[in-house]
């Protein structure tokens, strides 16, 4: 891991930093239409998961699975979408999007379907507090 880790400018512009896991930085995408989180391994010059060493691949899978479970418990979704595309932002990152059968894009992917709805300050604080209360307990154990 690089102590000089730099988040890709597009992710830095579109997201809020929530916390750091042992391997990854957890971000919240600034679209309040969906609980949409992004995990970014704090390793420079990696575009795809196969480029990580075996231990980091396993750690990323563990962090992604833990995050998925917490998000589904906290936001009570119908489906968890996890994707690592990287066509626009080459830095390896995993989208974690809680989906509902009632959401405006269901069952289609959310990309390019509708304009982003930014969080208000109050909504942002609420989401951070909801999530951090669960994550702190897990990360401390």
Coordinates of C-alpha atoms in Angstrom, one line a residue:
X1 CA 0.0 0.0 0.0
X2 CA 1.1 3.5 -0.8
X3 CA 1.2 6.1 2.0
X4 CA 1.1 8.7 -0.8
X5 CA -2.2 7.2 -2.2
X6 CA -4.0 9.6 -4.6
X7 CA -7.6 9.3 -5.4
X8 CA -8.4 9.7 -9.1
X9 CA -9.7 13.3 -9.7
X10 CA -13.1 12.1 -11.1
X11 CA -13.7 10.0 -8.0
X12 CA -12.6 12.9 -5.7
X13 CA -15.0 15.3 -7.6
X14 CA -18.0 12.9 -7.6
X15 CA -17.7 11.4 -4.1
X16 CA -17.4 12.0 -0.4
X17 CA -14.7 10.1 1.6
X18 CA -16.4 8.0 4.3
X19 CA -13.6 6.0 5.9
X20 CA -10.6 3.8 5.2
X21 CA -10.6 0.0 5.4
X22 CA -7.3 -1.9 5.8
X23 CA -6.9 -2.0 2.0
X24 CA -9.5 0.4 0.5
X25 CA -10.9 3.8 0.8
X26 CA -14.7 3.9 1.1
X27 CA -16.5 6.6 -0.8
X28 CA -20.1 7.7 -1.1
X29 CA -21.2 8.8 -4.6
X30 CA -22.9 12.2 -4.6
X31 CA -26.2 10.8 -5.9
X32 CA -28.9 10.5 -3.2
X33 CA -31.2 8.6 -5.6
X34 CA -29.4 5.4 -4.5
X35 CA -27.2 4.2 -1.6
X36 CA -24.1 4.1 -3.9
X37 CA -20.7 3.4 -2.4
X38 CA -17.4 2.9 -4.0
X39 CA -14.4 0.9 -2.7
X40 CA -11.0 2.0 -4.0
X41 CA -7.9 -0.1 -3.1
X42 CA -5.2 2.3 -1.9
X43 CA -2.6 0.9 -4.3
X44 CA -1.3 3.0 -7.2
X45 CA -1.2 2.1 -10.8
X46 CA -3.8 -0.7 -10.6
X47 CA -6.7 -0.9 -13.1
X48 CA -8.0 -4.4 -12.7
X49 CA -8.3 -6.9 -9.8
X50 CA -5.9 -9.4 -11.4
X51 CA -3.1 -6.9 -11.0
X52 CA -3.4 -7.1 -7.2
X53 CA -1.3 -9.7 -5.4
X54 CA -3.2 -12.6 -4.1
X55 CA -3.5 -11.3 -0.5
X56 CA -4.8 -7.9 -1.7
X57 CA -7.3 -9.7 -4.0
X58 CA -8.6 -11.6 -1.0
X59 CA -8.7 -8.5 1.2
X60 CA -10.6 -6.6 -1.4
X61 CA -13.1 -9.4 -1.7
X62 CA -13.5 -9.5 2.1
X63 CA -14.0 -5.7 2.3
X64 CA -16.5 -5.8 -0.6
X65 CA -18.5 -8.7 0.9
X66 CA -18.6 -7.0 4.3
X67 CA -19.6 -3.7 2.9
X68 CA -22.3 -5.4 0.8
X69 CA -23.8 -7.1 3.8
X70 CA -23.8 -4.0 5.9
X71 CA -25.4 -2.0 3.1
X72 CA -28.1 -4.5 2.5
X73 CA -28.9 -4.7 6.3
X74 CA -28.9 -0.9 6.7
X75 CA -30.7 0.1 3.5
X76 CA -32.9 -3.0 3.2
X77 CA -32.5 -3.4 -0.6
X78 CA -33.9 -5.9 -3.0
X79 CA -30.5 -6.5 -4.8
X80 CA -26.9 -5.5 -4.3
X81 CA -25.1 -4.5 -7.5
X82 CA -21.3 -4.7 -7.4
X83 CA -19.3 -3.6 -10.4
X84 CA -15.8 -2.8 -11.4
X85 CA -15.9 -1.2 -14.9
X86 CA -13.1 1.3 -15.1
X87 CA -14.0 2.5 -18.6
X88 CA -14.1 6.2 -17.6
X89 CA -12.0 6.1 -14.4
X90 CA -9.0 3.8 -14.9
X91 CA -8.2 3.5 -11.1
X92 CA -9.5 0.2 -9.8
X93 CA -12.7 0.8 -7.9
X94 CA -15.8 -1.3 -7.0
X95 CA -19.3 0.3 -7.1
X96 CA -21.7 -1.0 -4.5
X97 CA -25.2 0.1 -5.3
X98 CA -28.2 -0.9 -3.2
X99 CA -31.1 -1.5 -5.7
X100 CA -34.8 -1.6 -5.2
X101 CA -37.5 -3.0 -7.5
X102 CA -39.2 0.4 -7.1
X103 CA -36.2 2.5 -8.1
X104 CA -36.6 4.6 -11.3
X105 CA -34.1 2.5 -13.3
X106 CA -35.1 -1.0 -12.2
X107 CA -34.1 -3.5 -13.6
X108 CA -31.6 -1.5 -15.9
X109 CA -28.2 -0.4 -14.7
X110 CA -28.2 3.1 -13.2
X111 CA -25.5 4.6 -15.4
X112 CA -26.7 7.3 -17.8
X113 CA -30.4 6.7 -17.0
X114 CA -31.1 9.9 -15.0
X115 CA -29.4 13.0 -13.7
X116 CA -27.6 12.8 -10.4
X117 CA -29.4 14.1 -7.3
X118 CA -26.7 15.5 -5.0
X119 CA -27.0 15.0 -1.3
X120 CA -28.0 17.9 1.0
X121 CA -25.7 18.5 3.9
X122 CA -28.3 16.9 6.3
X123 CA -28.7 13.8 4.1
X124 CA -24.9 13.4 3.9
X125 CA -24.5 13.6 7.6
X126 CA -27.4 11.1 8.1
X127 CA -25.9 8.5 5.7
X128 CA -22.4 8.8 7.2
X129 CA -23.8 8.3 10.7
X130 CA -26.0 5.4 9.8
X131 CA -23.1 3.6 8.0
X132 CA -20.3 4.4 10.4
X133 CA -22.2 3.1 13.4
X134 CA -22.2 -0.3 11.8
X135 CA -18.7 -0.2 10.3
X136 CA -16.9 0.9 13.5
X137 CA -18.1 -2.1 15.3
X138 CA -17.1 -4.5 12.5
X139 CA -13.7 -2.8 11.9
X140 CA -12.9 -2.8 15.6
X141 CA -13.4 -6.5 16.0

